[in-house]
Coordinates of C-alpha atoms in Angstrom, one line a residue:
X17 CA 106.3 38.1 9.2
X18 CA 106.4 34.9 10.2
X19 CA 105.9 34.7 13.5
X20 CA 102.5 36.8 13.2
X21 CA 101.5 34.1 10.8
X22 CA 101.8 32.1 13.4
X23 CA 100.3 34.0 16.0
X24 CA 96.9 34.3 13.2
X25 CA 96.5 30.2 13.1
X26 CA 97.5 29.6 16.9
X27 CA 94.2 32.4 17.7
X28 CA 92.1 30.8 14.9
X29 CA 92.6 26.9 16.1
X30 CA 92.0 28.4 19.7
X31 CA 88.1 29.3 18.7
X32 CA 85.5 27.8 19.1
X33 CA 81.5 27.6 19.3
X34 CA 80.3 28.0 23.2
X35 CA 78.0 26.0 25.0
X36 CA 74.4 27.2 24.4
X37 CA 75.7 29.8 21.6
X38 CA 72.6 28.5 19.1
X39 CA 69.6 29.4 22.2
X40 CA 71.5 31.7 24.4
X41 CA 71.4 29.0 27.2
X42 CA 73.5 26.9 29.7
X43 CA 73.2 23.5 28.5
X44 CA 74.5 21.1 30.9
X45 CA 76.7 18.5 30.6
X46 CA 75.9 14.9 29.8
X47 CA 73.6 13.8 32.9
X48 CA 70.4 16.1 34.5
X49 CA 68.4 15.4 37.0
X50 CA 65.5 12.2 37.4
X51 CA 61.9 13.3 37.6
X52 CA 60.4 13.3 40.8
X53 CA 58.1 10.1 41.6
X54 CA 55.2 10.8 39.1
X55 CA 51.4 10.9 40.8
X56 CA 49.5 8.0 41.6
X57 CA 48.1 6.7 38.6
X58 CA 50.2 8.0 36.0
X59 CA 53.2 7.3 34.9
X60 CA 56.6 8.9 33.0
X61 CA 56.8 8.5 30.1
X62 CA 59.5 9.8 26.9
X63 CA 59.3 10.6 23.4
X64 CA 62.8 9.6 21.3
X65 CA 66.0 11.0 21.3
X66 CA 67.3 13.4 18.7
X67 CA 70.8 14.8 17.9
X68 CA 69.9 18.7 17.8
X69 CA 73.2 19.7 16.9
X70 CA 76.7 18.7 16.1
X71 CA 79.9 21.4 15.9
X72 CA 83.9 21.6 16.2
X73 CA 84.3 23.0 19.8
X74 CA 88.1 22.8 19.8
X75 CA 91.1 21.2 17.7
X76 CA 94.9 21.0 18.2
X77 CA 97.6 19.9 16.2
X78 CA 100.9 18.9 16.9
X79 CA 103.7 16.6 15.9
X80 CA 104.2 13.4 17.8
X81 CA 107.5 12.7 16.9
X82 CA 109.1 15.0 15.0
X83 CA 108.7 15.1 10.9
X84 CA 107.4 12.2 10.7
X85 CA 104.1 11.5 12.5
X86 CA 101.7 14.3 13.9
X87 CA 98.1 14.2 15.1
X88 CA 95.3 16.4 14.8
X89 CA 92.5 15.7 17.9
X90 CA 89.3 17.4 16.6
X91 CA 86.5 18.2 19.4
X92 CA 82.8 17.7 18.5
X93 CA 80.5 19.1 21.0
X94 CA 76.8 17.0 20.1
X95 CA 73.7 18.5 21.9
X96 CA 71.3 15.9 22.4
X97 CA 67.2 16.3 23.1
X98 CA 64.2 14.5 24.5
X99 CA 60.8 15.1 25.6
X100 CA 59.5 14.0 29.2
X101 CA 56.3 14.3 30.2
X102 CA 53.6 12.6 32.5
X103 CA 50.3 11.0 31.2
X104 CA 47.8 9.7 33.0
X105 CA 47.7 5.8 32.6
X106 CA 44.3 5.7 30.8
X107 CA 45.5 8.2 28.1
X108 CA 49.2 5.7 27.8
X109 CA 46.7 2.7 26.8
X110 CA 45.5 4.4 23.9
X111 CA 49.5 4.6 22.5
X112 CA 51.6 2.0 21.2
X113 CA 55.1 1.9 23.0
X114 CA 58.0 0.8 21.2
X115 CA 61.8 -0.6 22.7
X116 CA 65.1 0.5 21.3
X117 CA 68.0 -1.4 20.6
X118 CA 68.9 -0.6 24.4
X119 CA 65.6 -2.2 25.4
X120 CA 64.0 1.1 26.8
X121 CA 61.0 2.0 26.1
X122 CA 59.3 4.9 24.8
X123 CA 56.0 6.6 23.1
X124 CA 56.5 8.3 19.1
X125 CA 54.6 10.7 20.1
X126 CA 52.4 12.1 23.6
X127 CA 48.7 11.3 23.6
X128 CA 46.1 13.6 25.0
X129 CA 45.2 14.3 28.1
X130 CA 49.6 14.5 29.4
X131 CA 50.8 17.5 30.6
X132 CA 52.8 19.7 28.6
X133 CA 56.1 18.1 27.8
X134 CA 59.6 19.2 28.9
X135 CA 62.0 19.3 26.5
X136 CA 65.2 18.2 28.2
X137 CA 69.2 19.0 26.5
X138 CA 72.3 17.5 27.2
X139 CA 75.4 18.0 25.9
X140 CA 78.1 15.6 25.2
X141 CA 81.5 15.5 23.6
X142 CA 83.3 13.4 20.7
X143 CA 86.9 13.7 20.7
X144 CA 88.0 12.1 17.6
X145 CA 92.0 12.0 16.8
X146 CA 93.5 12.1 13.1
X147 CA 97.2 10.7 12.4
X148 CA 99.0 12.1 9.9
X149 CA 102.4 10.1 8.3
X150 CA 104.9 11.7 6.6
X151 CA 107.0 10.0 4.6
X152 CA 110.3 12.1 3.2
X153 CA 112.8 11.0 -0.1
X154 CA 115.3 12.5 -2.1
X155 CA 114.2 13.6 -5.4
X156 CA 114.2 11.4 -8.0
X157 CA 115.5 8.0 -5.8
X158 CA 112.4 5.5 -5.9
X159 CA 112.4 4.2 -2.0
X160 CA 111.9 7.1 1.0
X161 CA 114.6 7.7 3.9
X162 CA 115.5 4.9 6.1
X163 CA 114.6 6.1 10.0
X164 CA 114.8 4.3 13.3
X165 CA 111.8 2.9 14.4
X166 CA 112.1 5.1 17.8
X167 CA 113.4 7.9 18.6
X168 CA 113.9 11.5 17.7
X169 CA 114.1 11.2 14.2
X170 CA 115.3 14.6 13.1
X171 CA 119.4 13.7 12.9
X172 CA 118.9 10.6 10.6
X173 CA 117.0 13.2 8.6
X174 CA 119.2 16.1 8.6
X175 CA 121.7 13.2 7.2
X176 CA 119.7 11.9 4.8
X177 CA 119.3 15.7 3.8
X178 CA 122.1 16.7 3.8
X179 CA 123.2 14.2 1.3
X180 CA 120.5 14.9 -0.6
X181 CA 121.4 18.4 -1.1
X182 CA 125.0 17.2 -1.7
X183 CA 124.8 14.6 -4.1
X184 CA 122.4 16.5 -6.4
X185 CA 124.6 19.7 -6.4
X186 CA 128.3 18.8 -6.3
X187 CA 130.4 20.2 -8.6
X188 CA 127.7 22.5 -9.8
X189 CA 128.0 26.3 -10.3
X190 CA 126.7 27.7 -6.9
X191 CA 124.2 29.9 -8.5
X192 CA 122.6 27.0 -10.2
X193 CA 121.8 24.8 -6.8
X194 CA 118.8 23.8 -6.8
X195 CA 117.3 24.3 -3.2
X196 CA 116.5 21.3 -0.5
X197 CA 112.6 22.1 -0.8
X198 CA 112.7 21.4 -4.3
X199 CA 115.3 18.1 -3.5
X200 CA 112.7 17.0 -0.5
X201 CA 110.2 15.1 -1.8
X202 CA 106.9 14.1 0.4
X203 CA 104.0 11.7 0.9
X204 CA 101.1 13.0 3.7
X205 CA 98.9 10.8 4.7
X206 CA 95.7 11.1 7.0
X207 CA 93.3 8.8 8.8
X208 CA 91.6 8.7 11.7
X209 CA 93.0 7.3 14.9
X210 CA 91.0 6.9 17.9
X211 CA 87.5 8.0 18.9
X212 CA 86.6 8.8 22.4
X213 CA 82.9 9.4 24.1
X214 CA 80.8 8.0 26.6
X215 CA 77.9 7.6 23.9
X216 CA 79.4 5.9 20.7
X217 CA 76.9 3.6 19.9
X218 CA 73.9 6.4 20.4
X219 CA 75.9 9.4 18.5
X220 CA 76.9 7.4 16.0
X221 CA 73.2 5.9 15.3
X222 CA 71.6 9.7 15.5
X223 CA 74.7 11.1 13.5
X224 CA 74.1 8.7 10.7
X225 CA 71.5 10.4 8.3
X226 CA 70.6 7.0 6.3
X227 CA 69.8 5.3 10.0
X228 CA 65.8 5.8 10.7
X229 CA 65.8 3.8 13.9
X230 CA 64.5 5.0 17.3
X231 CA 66.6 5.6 20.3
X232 CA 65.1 6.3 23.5
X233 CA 67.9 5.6 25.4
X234 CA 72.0 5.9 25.8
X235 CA 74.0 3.8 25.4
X236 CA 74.4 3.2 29.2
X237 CA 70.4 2.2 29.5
X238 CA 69.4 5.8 30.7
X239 CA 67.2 8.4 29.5
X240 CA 69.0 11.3 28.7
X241 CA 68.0 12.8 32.0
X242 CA 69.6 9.9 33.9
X243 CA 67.0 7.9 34.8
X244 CA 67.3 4.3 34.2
X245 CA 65.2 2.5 31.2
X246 CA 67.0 -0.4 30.8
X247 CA 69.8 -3.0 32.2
X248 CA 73.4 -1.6 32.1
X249 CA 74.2 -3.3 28.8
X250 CA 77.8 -4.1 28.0
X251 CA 80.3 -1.3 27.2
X252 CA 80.7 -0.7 23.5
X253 CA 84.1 0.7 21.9
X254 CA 83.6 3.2 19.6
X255 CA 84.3 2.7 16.0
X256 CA 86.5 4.9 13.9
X257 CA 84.0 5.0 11.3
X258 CA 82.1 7.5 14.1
X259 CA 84.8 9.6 13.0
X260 CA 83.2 9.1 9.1
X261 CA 79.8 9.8 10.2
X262 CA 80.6 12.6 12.3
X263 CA 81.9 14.8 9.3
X264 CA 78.6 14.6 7.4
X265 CA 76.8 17.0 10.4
X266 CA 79.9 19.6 10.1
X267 CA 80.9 21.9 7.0
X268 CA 82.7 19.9 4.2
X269 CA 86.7 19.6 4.0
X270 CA 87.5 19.9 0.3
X271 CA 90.1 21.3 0.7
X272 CA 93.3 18.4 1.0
X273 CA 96.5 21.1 1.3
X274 CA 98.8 19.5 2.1
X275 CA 98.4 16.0 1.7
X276 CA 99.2 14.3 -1.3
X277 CA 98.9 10.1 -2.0
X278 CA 101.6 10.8 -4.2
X279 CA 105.4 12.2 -3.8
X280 CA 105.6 15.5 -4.2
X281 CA 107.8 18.2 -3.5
X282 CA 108.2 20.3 0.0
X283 CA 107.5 23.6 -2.3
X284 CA 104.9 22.3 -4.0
X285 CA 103.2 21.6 -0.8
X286 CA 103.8 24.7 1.2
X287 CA 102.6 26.7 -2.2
X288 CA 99.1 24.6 -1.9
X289 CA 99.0 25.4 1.3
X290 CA 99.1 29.6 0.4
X291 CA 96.3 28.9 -2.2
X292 CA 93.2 30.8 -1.0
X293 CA 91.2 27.8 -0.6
X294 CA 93.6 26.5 1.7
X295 CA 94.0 29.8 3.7
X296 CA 90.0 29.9 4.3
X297 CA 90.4 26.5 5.5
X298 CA 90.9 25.9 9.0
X299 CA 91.6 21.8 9.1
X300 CA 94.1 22.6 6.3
X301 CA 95.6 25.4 8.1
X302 CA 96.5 23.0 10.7
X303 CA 98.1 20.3 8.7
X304 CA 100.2 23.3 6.9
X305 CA 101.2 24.6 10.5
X306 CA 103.2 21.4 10.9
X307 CA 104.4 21.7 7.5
X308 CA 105.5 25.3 8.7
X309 CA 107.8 23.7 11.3
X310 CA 108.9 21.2 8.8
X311 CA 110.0 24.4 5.9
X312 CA 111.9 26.0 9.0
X313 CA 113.8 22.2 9.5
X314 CA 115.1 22.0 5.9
X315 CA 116.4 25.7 5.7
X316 CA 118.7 25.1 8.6
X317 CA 119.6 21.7 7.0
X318 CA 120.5 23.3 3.9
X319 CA 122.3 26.2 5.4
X320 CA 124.4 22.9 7.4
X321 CA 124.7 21.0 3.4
X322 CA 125.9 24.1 1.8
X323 CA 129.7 24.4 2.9
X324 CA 130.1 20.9 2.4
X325 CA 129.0 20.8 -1.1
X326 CA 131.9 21.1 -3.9
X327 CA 131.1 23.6 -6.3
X328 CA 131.7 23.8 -9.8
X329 CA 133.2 26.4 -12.3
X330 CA 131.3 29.5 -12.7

């Protein structure tokens, strides 16, 4: 039973939107191809840049070191747009051209007398990574488990377990035990770790819904077709609050299973994480997957605390 469980999230994590899905198109990849050398008296000229769309093309999840720290590295595939065209230089006199932030210029809008435009799409992808710390204690003792700063943590916490398990049931009747999911006790914690994309300072502009500014270019002083509109300016790091501003163009996550500010039990956890909500819910359904692997550590924990814990009278 299990193990199909398994098998449904592993096959649901694994899908995704493909490229060109929305138009039925290839969209290629980042960079196209310069216009050729426009006729003699006229010139190239393009409109702004817009963010046409913004979905989850991929995610994984996985512990990076056991029980205690795991990541989840969420894919966004953004597909940006611009219009190109070529205007006569009479008809560009009649327009007022404006300079972006990059310092590359551009027209709000095409005058007469241009040929058609070309609407141009690139696609481009934001990988952003979440870090999720776990933080275990016995039940009822006010501080968590002391762990090694490296290492595989998993035998300090099959010790600290197992005395759990021991010191809250010795001398108990057997029947009465009270069971190491109920004795483990849990804090989950999630925030975003690192951002990676070529385009941070661009995406993160067109991706923010309260920013009304005009972009013609990306962040590396190109067009979106390639061709250059300004100097190469200086590399820009991208900010984790992309990671903020990313989540307003993609459906909401209400749903918090299973992290918790608070200390709460294993149980009470893994039963959030079988609430509807959180079964429809694919970001939780990750974070519970680890929390999976965690419910299978504590059973053989207990099964190792049980024969070493003195029971009571009947």
């Amino acid at each position: 039973m299990h193990r199909w469980w398994l098998v449904a999230v592993v096959l649901l994590l694994s899908c995704g939107p493909r490229p060109g899905a929305r138009t039925g198109k290839t969209i290629p990849r980042e960079t196209l191809a310069p216009p050729p050398p426009p006729p003699p008296g006229s010139a190239v000229v393009y409109g702004p840049l817009e963010l046409e769309s913004l979905d989850v093309a991929r995610s994984e999840v996985g512990w990076t070191r056991d029980f205690v720290r795991g990541e989840r590295t969420v894919v966004f595939e953004a597909v940006l747009v611009q219009s190109r065209t070529t205007c006569p230089l009479p008809a560009l006199e009649k327009v007022t051209k404006a300079k972006d932030g990059e310092g590359c210029e551009g027209v709000p809008s095409f005058p007469a007398g241009c040929a058609a435009p070309t609407k141009l799409r690139a696609r481009t992808d934001v990988a952003v990574t979440f870090v999720l710390d776990v933080s275990h204690r016995c039940a009822g003792d006010p501080t968590p488990y002391v762990l090694p700063d490296a290492g595989d943590p998993k035998a300090a916490l099959s010790t600290a377990g197992r005395a759990c398990f021991k010191a809250r049931n010795k001398l108990k009747p057997e029947s009465t035990w009270t069971s190491l999911y109920e004795l483990t006790e849990l804090e989950v914690k999630e925030q975003p770790g690192s951002v990676k994309t070529r385009f941070p300072r661009l995406l993160g502009a067109l991706a923010d819904k309260g920013d009304k500014s005009v972009h013609h270019c990306r962040d590396d002083g190109a067009y979106l077709d390639g061709a250059p509109g300004a100097p190469l300016p200086a590399p820009t790091a991208p900010s984790l609050a992309l990671a903020t501003v990313l989540a307003t163009h993609v459906p909401g996550n209400p749903v918090e299973a299973p992290l918790t500010a608070t200390y709460r039990t294993e149980h009470a956890l893994w039963e959030a994480c079988n609430a509807p909500a959180a079964k429809d819910d694919v970001v939780a359904q990750e974070r519970c997957l680890l929390l999976r692997q965690l419910d299978r550590f504590l059973r053989d924990v207990e099964d190792l605390a049980r024969p070493e814990t003195g029971k009571g009278g009947p």
